[in-house]
């Protein structure tokens, strides 16, 4: 942990307009609700006005519109959440790995491991694998033959990277993630499934973050590609041959992207959404939570397909009718027919 | 395995009304369908009457209403399933760990490990971590720096607990679970995502059970809290800053609870349900399977939002109309207009 | 990697009708889009005609209907995808394990390990476990007490198999899968959950493939059974006591099969579908992606329950009406009443 910073030091490093309290010492970030006098919180909008009034935080980050809504020492920023993230990075820098290969790790003699890299106890690094400067392989993680791990990339414990996959620089992979397993490629023949060996790889760009227990399958023939800056939450599944565009964030959790889907840049995907196979989503598409995307999307925008919940009795009553919508529409059509005839008669 | 018990011994230890067969020897629990003469089964209700008639079980647990529906030796209980669970616990007590740290485990010199605790091969226990009496760390599991594991808590193999998290007593964590990974906290700025370091922890109360490959993220600023007695099935995702109330059971599987949600006590959540972020569910809320909860719920009850399935052709016909419901409603409105006019004319 | 084969050698081993280029050397499979002159691609149908015209592949596999749609050396097959899979198996045979137990693995003295089996670094094999001929236990994997692993079965790294489970021959289990954890069996009593010890096992037949981070729970009393030839994708959850029929493929990902469900043979289940507990699906049932199956299905066919997505504004407008469908139906009924009366009056 670095020492505390004054509010003035923070503002001089990160910018923003400082109002009062340049000398206030800040040790850590905090929430409006629970922060103490040595913590800095952030105020995102009207919903939290009561919390802002009651907070015991030493300072807050506020948007311009709220610059005068508190007398606390404050920093005014156009993007308070991003500013708050940067303050937190300042106060909580990612630790540098202590260099070295643990005695209880297994590193193949043909692997090339940078002197500044770290391989923890129980980890296994395969033949011909490469670990860049300050690469960090967590306890028990598995790096397959021929895998390449870029500089400053961290694998938390229990990560599996299958053979020949490539991770860029500054990638973070959380525990339990599996990169490069065979995709679900099977050909049916005579009521049996014939496995398609997967000869493609997984290629992961710089600055990607991969959540706990997320799985990314290798390509069947060509590669599965995750471009730079993509953020994947926990328990996401990316099928074989997918391409996820730069800075896209399938967020929340449990999102599934089936095989051979292509997702554009700067997209977001809400929790538990599913994107079916062989579809293309253009740039700047936002998929809401709980939505199944079953056709390609060629126009930026927000798309939703979440079934509305209700108390169980109302749901049962309304939902039974979903199964009879076609009949209902026909009944309405039948009612319209005489009305149309009457209109015709009147007009004719 | 403990020796067999007579039905009389079982009834004297667990209560219930014994009808016949006090001397019958019971070695194990069984199902009505497959149990043999040394097994005890349970009968839950009319749906299984044929199985009750045909069973070769040595004894059964039955509800009062069914006390006379079999001539087998039986124990009558108001809650036969709970009684059956207790019989099973009697016959299948959780094994006590053999104390000791395996030679192939890595335990930091500053960790405090109770003499009665067990650390299996390949496990790693970090600096300053604490393992309580009879705590059991399975093969290959990872216990981060400063983690606290309560008495009689068992981590199965391949569990990851990130630094500083705290688990209470008698907690069970199944293989592949990940506790304390960073949540999906990212601030967007100029088309890029800025990571928010997560300084909160995960706090897990006593008597919690966590399923295989379930993930529970640490808090962004404050802690993620799982209160006592909560049961989480496999592959559940609990986002950062969530609080799950005591004795609540997000059940079945694949349930997702997004960031900063607060779920009350004694709730249940069906399989594949999703609770979106920043929502509050009061106590005694029951969410059906496949439901996306998109608003806070302040009234106890059962809530459902599962889209009804149908044969594919019927589904296609009806579902196409869902996309035109607004038009259908307008058409109905148009039909009502002349009817309303006529009524008015008649009445006026 | 085996040496390259001529197209003639491929056709003589696998059948199919060869048109031209018997001497063309093939080193690897490829996609129409990216294959080079030493790669063979496959053409599945009209959608890819432009790619077929432009491909630089050395040869292609085509269906009879497309036999004359290219002048490239080609093999005509009734099932080009299955043929392509077999070519890939020929060119990319699964590697045989190098026999032996790694010095950093822990194998119990009472385990029976075939001389041709392989146990990698960090793996743990419990008391009384059995590993068949050429069985392959990946780095860090855990094989519990009394587990049986059949011949030619491969566990990738980080797989957990709980005690007493049985895997057949030629099974593939990808990283992070958990086989045999306790199911979600809990009896409620006085607002608390009583755990039901799980005494059943998981039995897995021959030629099954299990995806990364998939979980299969052991039976409560009887066994959970996965019959031969079943293919499970990544992150699938199979609850306690389930039975999945032979050659069924719950595909894509994130599929959940709740406890005690019975699924027939030759079924498929789309991504993110859910099959609720205690249901039965007959043979040859196909469940579409995103569908929740809430009743048993006794008739082969395709079943769907995916809510249609739309742009967010249209969705909001239409979905609000789903909550008022019952009222809409009543309004239509009210409109029909006078029409019915008029008809009656006319006819009467």
PDB file of C-alpha atoms in Angstrom, chain B residues 126-252:
ATOM      1  CA  UNK B 126      -0.846 -17.570   2.017  1.00  0.00           C
ATOM      2  CA  UNK B 127       0.803 -15.195   4.460  1.00  0.00           C
ATOM      3  CA  UNK B 128      -1.169 -14.404   7.569  1.00  0.00           C
ATOM      4  CA  UNK B 129      -4.001 -16.781   6.681  1.00  0.00           C
ATOM      5  CA  UNK B 130      -5.843 -18.537   9.502  1.00  0.00           C
ATOM      6  CA  UNK B 131      -7.303 -22.054   9.488  1.00  0.00           C
ATOM      7  CA  UNK B 132      -9.615 -22.886  12.411  1.00  0.00           C
ATOM      8  CA  UNK B 133     -10.035 -26.178  14.248  1.00  0.00           C
ATOM      9  CA  UNK B 134     -10.669 -29.079  11.882  1.00  0.00           C
ATOM     10  CA  UNK B 135     -10.627 -26.748   8.860  1.00  0.00           C
ATOM     11  CA  UNK B 136      -9.986 -28.826   5.758  1.00  0.00           C
ATOM     12  CA  UNK B 137      -8.282 -27.437   2.662  1.00  0.00           C
ATOM     13  CA  UNK B 138      -8.651 -29.827  -0.273  1.00  0.00           C
ATOM     14  CA  UNK B 139      -5.993 -30.847  -2.786  1.00  0.00           C
ATOM     15  CA  UNK B 140      -4.780 -27.999  -4.930  1.00  0.00           C
ATOM     16  CA  UNK B 141      -6.962 -25.358  -3.262  1.00  0.00           C
ATOM     17  CA  UNK B 142      -5.669 -21.835  -2.839  1.00  0.00           C
ATOM     18  CA  UNK B 143      -6.138 -19.788   0.325  1.00  0.00           C
ATOM     19  CA  UNK B 144      -4.901 -16.223  -0.244  1.00  0.00           C
ATOM     20  CA  UNK B 145      -2.985 -13.942   2.085  1.00  0.00           C
ATOM     21  CA  UNK B 146      -4.877 -12.918   5.185  1.00  0.00           C
ATOM     22  CA  UNK B 147      -7.836 -15.218   4.515  1.00  0.00           C
ATOM     23  CA  UNK B 148      -9.655 -16.584   7.548  1.00  0.00           C
ATOM     24  CA  UNK B 149     -11.314 -20.033   7.421  1.00  0.00           C
ATOM     25  CA  UNK B 150     -13.527 -20.972  10.367  1.00  0.00           C
ATOM     26  CA  UNK B 151     -13.691 -24.188  12.361  1.00  0.00           C
ATOM     27  CA  UNK B 152     -15.056 -27.300  10.653  1.00  0.00           C
ATOM     28  CA  UNK B 153     -15.115 -25.546   7.281  1.00  0.00           C
ATOM     29  CA  UNK B 154     -14.218 -27.678   4.287  1.00  0.00           C
ATOM     30  CA  UNK B 155     -12.829 -26.542   0.962  1.00  0.00           C
ATOM     31  CA  UNK B 156     -13.034 -29.325  -1.607  1.00  0.00           C
ATOM     32  CA  UNK B 157     -10.218 -29.546  -4.187  1.00  0.00           C
ATOM     33  CA  UNK B 158      -9.530 -26.707  -6.609  1.00  0.00           C
ATOM     34  CA  UNK B 159     -11.213 -23.957  -4.604  1.00  0.00           C
ATOM     35  CA  UNK B 160      -9.762 -20.433  -4.830  1.00  0.00           C
ATOM     36  CA  UNK B 161     -10.181 -17.902  -2.036  1.00  0.00           C
ATOM     37  CA  UNK B 162      -8.633 -14.524  -2.873  1.00  0.00           C
ATOM     38  CA  UNK B 163      -6.781 -12.467  -0.274  1.00  0.00           C
ATOM     39  CA  UNK B 164      -8.490 -11.101   2.833  1.00  0.00           C
ATOM     40  CA  UNK B 165     -11.826 -12.936   2.477  1.00  0.00           C
ATOM     41  CA  UNK B 166     -13.404 -14.513   5.563  1.00  0.00           C
ATOM     42  CA  UNK B 167     -15.353 -17.772   5.812  1.00  0.00           C
ATOM     43  CA  UNK B 168     -17.270 -18.715   8.950  1.00  0.00           C
ATOM     44  CA  UNK B 169     -17.597 -22.071  10.670  1.00  0.00           C
ATOM     45  CA  UNK B 170     -19.065 -25.229   9.137  1.00  0.00           C
ATOM     46  CA  UNK B 171     -18.957 -23.751   5.638  1.00  0.00           C
ATOM     47  CA  UNK B 172     -18.749 -26.208   2.706  1.00  0.00           C
ATOM     48  CA  UNK B 173     -17.194 -25.006  -0.550  1.00  0.00           C
ATOM     49  CA  UNK B 174     -17.316 -27.348  -3.532  1.00  0.00           C
ATOM     50  CA  UNK B 175     -14.628 -27.790  -6.163  1.00  0.00           C
ATOM     51  CA  UNK B 176     -13.878 -25.003  -8.579  1.00  0.00           C
ATOM     52  CA  UNK B 177     -15.637 -22.267  -6.612  1.00  0.00           C
ATOM     53  CA  UNK B 178     -13.923 -18.873  -6.716  1.00  0.00           C
ATOM     54  CA  UNK B 179     -14.406 -16.509  -3.798  1.00  0.00           C
ATOM     55  CA  UNK B 180     -13.194 -12.944  -3.917  1.00  0.00           C
ATOM     56  CA  UNK B 181     -12.245 -12.284  -7.545  1.00  0.00           C
ATOM     57  CA  UNK B 182     -12.558  -8.685  -8.661  1.00  0.00           C
ATOM     58  CA  UNK B 183     -16.074  -7.671  -9.586  1.00  0.00           C
ATOM     59  CA  UNK B 184     -16.979  -6.254 -12.947  1.00  0.00           C
ATOM     60  CA  UNK B 185     -16.289  -2.663 -11.971  1.00  0.00           C
ATOM     61  CA  UNK B 186     -15.220  -0.618 -14.895  1.00  0.00           C
ATOM     62  CA  UNK B 187     -15.690   3.020 -15.785  1.00  0.00           C
ATOM     63  CA  UNK B 188     -16.071   3.936 -19.434  1.00  0.00           C
ATOM     64  CA  UNK B 189     -13.968   6.841 -20.683  1.00  0.00           C
ATOM     65  CA  UNK B 190     -13.281   7.775 -24.298  1.00  0.00           C
ATOM     66  CA  UNK B 191     -14.384   4.354 -25.539  1.00  0.00           C
ATOM     67  CA  UNK B 192     -12.091   2.483 -23.165  1.00  0.00           C
ATOM     68  CA  UNK B 193     -12.710   0.780 -19.829  1.00  0.00           C
ATOM     69  CA  UNK B 194     -10.856   1.887 -16.711  1.00  0.00           C
ATOM     70  CA  UNK B 195     -10.571  -0.833 -14.098  1.00  0.00           C
ATOM     71  CA  UNK B 196     -11.723  -0.091 -10.591  1.00  0.00           C
ATOM     72  CA  UNK B 197      -9.446  -1.869  -8.104  1.00  0.00           C
ATOM     73  CA  UNK B 198     -11.619  -3.834  -5.702  1.00  0.00           C
ATOM     74  CA  UNK B 199     -10.734  -3.119  -2.091  1.00  0.00           C
ATOM     75  CA  UNK B 200     -13.755  -4.803  -0.474  1.00  0.00           C
ATOM     76  CA  UNK B 201     -13.753  -8.409   0.700  1.00  0.00           C
ATOM     77  CA  UNK B 202     -16.157 -11.359   0.704  1.00  0.00           C
ATOM     78  CA  UNK B 203     -17.562 -12.217   4.129  1.00  0.00           C
ATOM     79  CA  UNK B 204     -19.266 -15.592   4.441  1.00  0.00           C
ATOM     80  CA  UNK B 205     -21.271 -16.534   7.523  1.00  0.00           C
ATOM     81  CA  UNK B 206     -21.542 -19.840   9.352  1.00  0.00           C
ATOM     82  CA  UNK B 207     -23.221 -22.920   7.851  1.00  0.00           C
ATOM     83  CA  UNK B 208     -23.117 -21.652   4.275  1.00  0.00           C
ATOM     84  CA  UNK B 209     -22.744 -24.154   1.416  1.00  0.00           C
ATOM     85  CA  UNK B 210     -21.294 -23.041  -1.925  1.00  0.00           C
ATOM     86  CA  UNK B 211     -21.676 -25.175  -5.055  1.00  0.00           C
ATOM     87  CA  UNK B 212     -19.109 -26.275  -7.609  1.00  0.00           C
ATOM     88  CA  UNK B 213     -17.767 -23.542  -9.905  1.00  0.00           C
ATOM     89  CA  UNK B 214     -19.816 -20.861  -8.195  1.00  0.00           C
ATOM     90  CA  UNK B 215     -18.222 -17.402  -8.141  1.00  0.00           C
ATOM     91  CA  UNK B 216     -18.625 -14.680  -5.520  1.00  0.00           C
ATOM     92  CA  UNK B 217     -16.941 -11.379  -6.282  1.00  0.00           C
ATOM     93  CA  UNK B 218     -15.325  -9.169  -3.682  1.00  0.00           C
ATOM     94  CA  UNK B 219     -16.773  -5.736  -3.025  1.00  0.00           C
ATOM     95  CA  UNK B 220     -15.624  -2.683  -4.928  1.00  0.00           C
ATOM     96  CA  UNK B 221     -15.346  -0.548  -1.826  1.00  0.00           C
ATOM     97  CA  UNK B 222     -17.438  -2.177   0.911  1.00  0.00           C
ATOM     98  CA  UNK B 223     -17.738  -5.968   1.351  1.00  0.00           C
ATOM     99  CA  UNK B 224     -19.839  -8.595  -0.394  1.00  0.00           C
ATOM    100  CA  UNK B 225     -21.752 -10.425   2.345  1.00  0.00           C
ATOM    101  CA  UNK B 226     -23.276 -13.898   2.406  1.00  0.00           C
ATOM    102  CA  UNK B 227     -25.116 -14.322   5.680  1.00  0.00           C
ATOM    103  CA  UNK B 228     -25.344 -17.482   7.739  1.00  0.00           C
ATOM    104  CA  UNK B 229     -27.149 -20.550   6.472  1.00  0.00           C
ATOM    105  CA  UNK B 230     -27.267 -19.470   2.824  1.00  0.00           C
ATOM    106  CA  UNK B 231     -27.077 -22.330   0.314  1.00  0.00           C
ATOM    107  CA  UNK B 232     -25.728 -21.605  -3.167  1.00  0.00           C
ATOM    108  CA  UNK B 233     -25.980 -24.259  -5.860  1.00  0.00           C
ATOM    109  CA  UNK B 234     -23.403 -24.841  -8.626  1.00  0.00           C
ATOM    110  CA  UNK B 235     -22.389 -22.209 -11.172  1.00  0.00           C
ATOM    111  CA  UNK B 236     -24.059 -19.327  -9.400  1.00  0.00           C
ATOM    112  CA  UNK B 237     -22.620 -15.865  -9.822  1.00  0.00           C
ATOM    113  CA  UNK B 238     -22.847 -13.332  -7.005  1.00  0.00           C
ATOM    114  CA  UNK B 239     -21.659  -9.899  -8.101  1.00  0.00           C
ATOM    115  CA  UNK B 240     -19.626  -7.387  -6.131  1.00  0.00           C
ATOM    116  CA  UNK B 241     -21.229  -5.634  -3.154  1.00  0.00           C
ATOM    117  CA  UNK B 242     -24.183  -8.025  -2.960  1.00  0.00           C
ATOM    118  CA  UNK B 243     -25.723  -9.030   0.330  1.00  0.00           C
ATOM    119  CA  UNK B 244     -27.589 -12.337   0.540  1.00  0.00           C
ATOM    120  CA  UNK B 245     -29.759 -12.657   3.631  1.00  0.00           C
ATOM    121  CA  UNK B 246     -29.590 -15.531   6.085  1.00  0.00           C
ATOM    122  CA  UNK B 247     -31.018 -18.914   5.082  1.00  0.00           C
ATOM    123  CA  UNK B 248     -31.716 -17.820   1.537  1.00  0.00           C
ATOM    124  CA  UNK B 249     -31.141 -20.407  -1.170  1.00  0.00           C
ATOM    125  CA  UNK B 250     -30.462 -19.319  -4.734  1.00  0.00           C
ATOM    126  CA  UNK B 251     -31.060 -22.811  -5.924  1.00  0.00           C
ATOM    127  CA  UNK B 252     -30.714 -25.119  -8.815  1.00  0.00           C
TER     128      UNK B 252
END
